[in-house]
Amino acid sequence: IHAIDLDAFILLLQTDLSIPHRNFPSTEYRKLTNPMTPSISASNSNDNRPLIADLLATHSEAIASVQKGIRANDVGKELYIKGGNLQCYDDIWILRFVLSHRGNVKSATKAAIKTMIFREEKKLNVVGDLRHKLKHYNGDDNDVTRSDVTTSTDLPYRNLMNSFCEKDAALNFLPDKNQSFWNIIQLCKLDLDRLVTEMSEEELAECYLYLNEAVYQILDDITRRTGMLTKCVKIIDMTNTQLLEMNRTYIKRDATASKVLEDFYPQLLGTMYIFNSPRWLSGFWTLVRPFFPKRLVEKIVFLPSLSKMQKSKRSLESSILRHISEEHLPEKYGGMNKTW
């Protein structure tokens, strides 16, 4: 794979910043980055991420109003100034809520305070650097230990989730250390029936939580280093997926967890691309769509067949190549990378 290995990427970052590997709190990398210095990847001329400096200037009044609203709330004020939280809940963090709630200060303030309470309950501001714990799900380790985040080298429930996966079921990678983080899921390689039977709804939600936190830490670092608002891109590959394999209990649990985390991690997901959609998906999507949050549904893009996209260069450039260079995109998804 012509992509940056996550462990190597984290080592590179920590070497550059002189930070001890696997031992720095979530707030440390925030202080060492400059959001005002854009660094556009030379390998991707289609990159159109907005500049953080421009967004902060455009939404400065809304950001200030949200900060004021947080301080006017007793619980919000207490959490806002507690410990090192001021470094966590800075202008860029609040900007994400302003953008997700489309400038609605009241709504953004309420969501920000709710998230602060949630992060306090889960101790996410002191959980430390999780980026190096984010791994592929290859079905290569069937140890189903329900690991604890404070002691394991894996994220909680990673081993359990991995036991439901075949090779390359879910891949996490960075094609460019200055661009989007990618998550590719090949749905036919995930045993949803076993997952529902052997993994509780609470465990699934906890698994998703720490996955999102690790991805957020990666994206927050890239955003601050490059000065460009950077989000995650997902590919759901439906190749060889059968209707009978779509476990509805799992879909409902997935939707419930996604709805919660969409509120707590605003502006995390950029786009979710659905590749190789089977004919039955349209009707099935109509049935399950109401279970998913509106903000998530708006980010889902059903792509045409690979042959149609390859015939139209503009189609590729206006969609998936905004997030990744053609040389890094796997050939099976319309790119030039033949190593997959």
XYZ file of C-alpha atoms in Angstrom:
340
model
C 0.000 0.000 0.000
C 1.428 3.368 -1.013
C 0.231 5.008 2.165
C 1.830 6.167 5.369
C 1.810 3.495 8.057
C 0.057 4.891 11.128
C 2.780 3.883 13.601
C 5.449 5.383 11.347
C 3.365 8.530 10.977
C 2.990 8.956 14.744
C 6.715 8.361 15.260
C 7.464 10.974 12.605
C 5.225 13.529 14.258
C 6.578 12.897 17.710
C 10.181 12.983 16.491
C 9.538 16.313 14.770
C 7.871 17.737 17.886
C 10.316 16.141 20.363
C 7.448 14.466 22.226
C 8.039 11.119 23.967
C 6.358 8.277 22.062
C 3.122 6.856 23.536
C 3.159 9.211 26.486
C 1.649 12.611 25.969
C -1.765 13.923 27.005
C -4.295 14.951 24.381
C -3.631 18.648 24.946
C 0.118 18.576 24.272
C 0.081 18.479 20.485
C -2.474 21.301 20.430
C 0.024 23.791 21.901
C 2.763 22.992 19.409
C 0.910 23.612 16.174
C 0.216 26.755 14.183
C -3.259 26.968 12.611
C -2.337 30.050 10.631
C 0.253 28.519 8.320
C -1.350 26.629 5.428
C 0.635 23.789 3.878
C -1.135 22.486 0.780
C -0.082 19.063 -0.414
C 1.739 19.393 -3.701
C 0.507 15.956 -4.748
C -3.141 16.937 -4.943
C -4.202 19.967 -6.962
C -7.886 19.183 -6.254
C -7.501 19.762 -2.513
C -10.084 22.401 -1.590
C -10.098 22.278 2.203
C -10.965 25.660 3.763
C -8.291 27.569 5.655
C -8.710 27.646 9.413
C -7.651 31.301 9.529
C -10.461 32.243 7.126
C -13.028 30.195 9.050
C -11.996 31.722 12.377
C -12.281 35.210 10.921
C -15.652 34.538 9.278
C -17.189 32.980 12.390
C -15.396 35.036 15.059
C -18.603 36.579 16.454
C -20.380 33.223 16.676
C -17.343 31.632 18.354
C -17.181 34.449 20.913
C -20.925 34.092 21.578
C -20.587 30.352 22.155
C -17.697 30.959 24.571
C -19.846 33.500 26.396
C -22.736 31.035 26.537
C -20.497 28.320 27.972
C -19.202 30.639 30.692
C -22.767 31.718 31.525
C -23.666 28.096 32.249
C -22.588 26.903 35.722
C -21.589 23.410 34.582
C -20.111 24.708 31.338
C -18.002 27.321 33.114
C -16.691 24.792 35.638
C -15.627 22.349 32.912
C -14.326 25.084 30.620
C -11.718 26.297 33.105
C -10.982 22.972 34.807
C -7.360 21.808 34.611
C -6.015 22.064 31.070
C -9.440 22.166 29.466
C -8.964 25.712 28.173
C -6.361 24.303 25.778
C -8.798 21.603 24.656
C -11.792 23.889 24.239
C -10.118 26.605 22.199
C -11.437 28.576 19.202
C -10.816 25.759 16.713
C -12.697 23.261 18.875
C -15.666 25.629 19.194
C -15.483 26.404 15.462
C -16.426 22.786 14.703
C -19.689 23.197 16.630
C -20.452 26.519 14.957
C -19.954 24.960 11.528
C -21.981 21.832 12.284
C -24.874 23.886 13.646
C -24.629 26.310 10.718
C -24.011 29.393 12.792
C -26.845 28.781 15.264
C -25.185 30.008 18.462
C -27.806 28.631 20.853
C -27.682 25.177 19.298
C -23.866 25.161 19.082
C -23.525 26.271 22.716
C -25.886 23.567 23.950
C -24.032 20.917 21.934
C -20.628 22.121 23.146
C -21.654 21.981 26.828
C -23.216 18.537 26.331
C -19.961 17.359 24.754
C -17.877 18.821 27.588
C -19.981 16.900 30.112
C -19.601 13.714 28.073
C -15.834 14.135 27.743
C -15.570 14.731 31.492
C -17.560 11.574 32.252
C -15.396 9.509 29.893
C -12.148 11.262 30.962
C -11.298 11.853 27.308
C -9.235 14.975 27.924
C -6.790 12.999 30.055
C -6.890 9.644 28.286
C -3.666 10.479 26.460
C -2.562 9.969 22.871
C -4.620 7.229 21.203
C -3.381 7.735 17.657
C -0.834 4.926 17.729
C -3.535 2.495 18.931
C -5.572 2.815 15.755
C -5.042 -0.331 13.683
C -6.512 -2.273 10.783
C -9.201 -4.895 11.307
C -7.741 -7.860 9.463
C -9.106 -10.797 11.411
C -5.474 -11.587 12.265
C -5.942 -11.759 16.019
C -8.784 -13.727 17.569
C -8.018 -12.765 21.152
C -11.420 -11.453 22.216
C -10.167 -9.845 25.426
C -12.304 -6.865 26.332
C -9.269 -4.633 26.767
C -9.020 -1.558 28.925
C -7.857 1.652 27.258
C -5.465 2.569 30.062
C -3.436 -0.649 29.925
C -3.744 -2.158 26.445
C -1.787 -1.273 23.329
C -5.108 -1.604 21.468
C -8.244 0.496 21.653
C -11.029 -0.998 23.804
C -12.815 -3.919 22.132
C -10.505 -3.840 19.124
C -9.608 -7.503 19.565
C -13.243 -8.473 19.965
C -14.277 -6.518 16.869
C -11.327 -7.955 14.963
C -12.572 -11.488 15.639
C -15.615 -10.770 13.440
C -13.454 -9.638 10.513
C -11.832 -11.323 7.543
C -8.603 -10.034 5.996
C -8.818 -6.355 5.005
C -12.332 -5.967 6.420
C -11.557 -2.465 7.705
C -8.439 -0.482 6.807
C -7.249 2.790 8.342
C -4.594 4.766 6.507
C -3.105 8.156 5.672
C -2.201 8.489 1.993
C -0.642 11.868 2.762
C 0.378 12.996 6.244
C -1.072 16.445 5.452
C -4.452 15.316 4.113
C -7.548 13.344 5.037
C -7.563 10.213 7.146
C -9.177 7.249 5.346
C -11.297 4.386 6.586
C -12.213 1.670 4.053
C -14.731 -0.980 5.049
C -15.419 -4.041 2.896
C -18.806 -4.979 4.279
C -18.903 -8.553 2.969
C -15.847 -9.334 5.128
C -17.566 -8.416 8.395
C -19.700 -11.070 10.143
C -22.589 -8.920 11.360
C -24.598 -11.862 12.730
C -21.780 -12.935 15.050
C -21.104 -9.335 16.018
C -24.694 -8.840 17.185
C -24.673 -12.131 19.081
C -21.295 -11.781 20.793
C -20.907 -8.031 21.265
C -23.349 -5.999 23.353
C -24.784 -2.674 22.265
C -22.837 -0.963 25.054
C -19.573 -2.568 23.947
C -20.155 -1.521 20.342
C -20.819 2.064 21.438
C -17.630 2.071 23.542
C -15.649 0.633 20.630
C -16.946 3.383 18.331
C -16.225 6.047 20.927
C -12.502 5.344 21.187
C -12.203 4.832 17.426
C -13.670 8.310 16.954
C -11.424 9.809 19.625
C -8.306 8.361 17.988
C -9.380 9.611 14.547
C -10.238 13.000 16.018
C -6.758 13.321 17.525
C -5.187 12.551 14.143
C -7.410 15.016 12.269
C -7.018 17.727 14.883
C -3.242 17.452 14.576
C -3.368 17.641 10.756
C -5.772 20.581 10.909
C -3.484 22.539 13.200
C -0.255 21.669 11.363
C -1.567 22.471 7.892
C -3.930 25.317 8.791
C -6.699 23.567 6.821
C -9.884 22.008 8.207
C -9.298 18.280 7.721
C -11.898 15.532 8.024
C -12.167 11.773 7.757
C -13.228 10.105 4.515
C -14.932 6.714 4.523
C -15.454 4.190 1.776
C -18.095 1.527 2.273
C -17.342 -1.114 -0.349
C -20.486 -3.156 -1.051
C -18.798 -5.630 -3.407
C -20.279 -9.144 -3.005
C -22.528 -7.995 -0.157
C -25.832 -9.853 -0.049
C -29.119 -8.524 1.309
C -29.399 -11.417 3.766
C -26.068 -10.399 5.297
C -27.441 -7.000 6.337
C -28.303 -7.634 9.981
C -30.975 -5.091 10.941
C -30.165 -5.266 14.647
C -26.594 -4.246 13.883
C -27.772 -1.431 11.618
C -29.990 -0.029 14.369
C -27.166 -0.245 16.901
C -24.757 1.358 14.443
C -27.241 4.155 13.781
C -27.777 4.801 17.492
C -24.050 4.997 18.195
C -23.483 7.160 15.114
C -26.199 9.593 16.188
C -24.558 10.096 19.586
C -21.021 10.431 18.263
C -22.038 12.751 15.427
C -23.034 15.247 18.139
C -19.859 14.798 20.191
C -17.430 14.864 17.240
C -18.690 17.610 14.898
C -16.933 18.051 11.563
C -15.152 14.711 11.980
C -16.608 12.990 8.925
C -16.185 14.723 5.599
C -17.793 12.288 3.180
C -18.877 8.657 3.182
C -18.643 7.107 -0.288
C -20.660 3.998 -1.125
C -18.897 1.926 -3.791
C -20.275 -0.916 -5.907
C -23.852 -0.581 -4.698
C -25.945 -3.708 -5.398
C -29.367 -3.262 -6.994
C -31.193 -4.043 -3.773
C -29.460 -1.246 -1.816
C -31.784 1.547 -2.954
C -34.869 -0.045 -1.420
C -32.983 -1.163 1.687
C -31.556 2.335 2.224
C -35.064 3.788 2.095
C -36.007 1.547 5.037
C -32.970 2.225 7.257
C -32.243 5.867 6.405
C -34.587 7.262 9.125
C -32.470 5.584 11.819
C -29.383 7.653 10.970
C -28.747 11.293 11.952
C -29.574 13.852 9.286
C -26.065 15.326 9.327
C -24.624 11.899 8.572
C -27.116 11.158 5.800
C -26.195 14.437 4.096
C -22.569 13.277 3.867
C -23.304 9.961 2.142
C -22.529 9.808 -1.579
C -23.531 6.842 -3.744
C -20.942 6.680 -6.499
C -21.613 5.371 -10.007
C -19.867 2.256 -11.258
C -16.092 2.356 -11.624
C -16.354 2.168 -15.418
C -18.573 5.267 -15.496
C -16.251 7.200 -13.185
C -13.203 6.301 -15.253
C -14.926 7.633 -18.363
C -15.538 10.950 -16.633
C -12.396 12.437 -15.116
C -14.461 15.358 -13.889
C -16.651 13.004 -11.853
C -13.617 11.670 -10.001
C -12.090 15.108 -9.498
C -15.304 16.571 -8.092
C -15.773 13.746 -5.628
C -13.145 11.407 -4.256
C -10.019 13.104 -5.678
C -10.746 16.163 -3.556
C -9.435 14.141 -0.610
C -6.669 12.041 -2.109
C -4.287 12.206 -5.059
C -4.909 9.843 -7.968
C -1.526 8.195 -7.397
C -2.517 7.227 -3.842
C -6.097 6.139 -4.564
C -6.362 2.336 -4.988
C -6.954 1.233 -8.566
C -10.133 -0.634 -7.580
C -11.657 2.733 -6.616
C -10.567 4.618 -9.737
C -7.003 5.594 -8.838
C -3.511 4.601 -9.976
C -2.332 2.690 -6.891
C -1.935 -0.927 -8.060
C -0.393 -2.309 -4.894
C -3.723 -3.247 -3.278
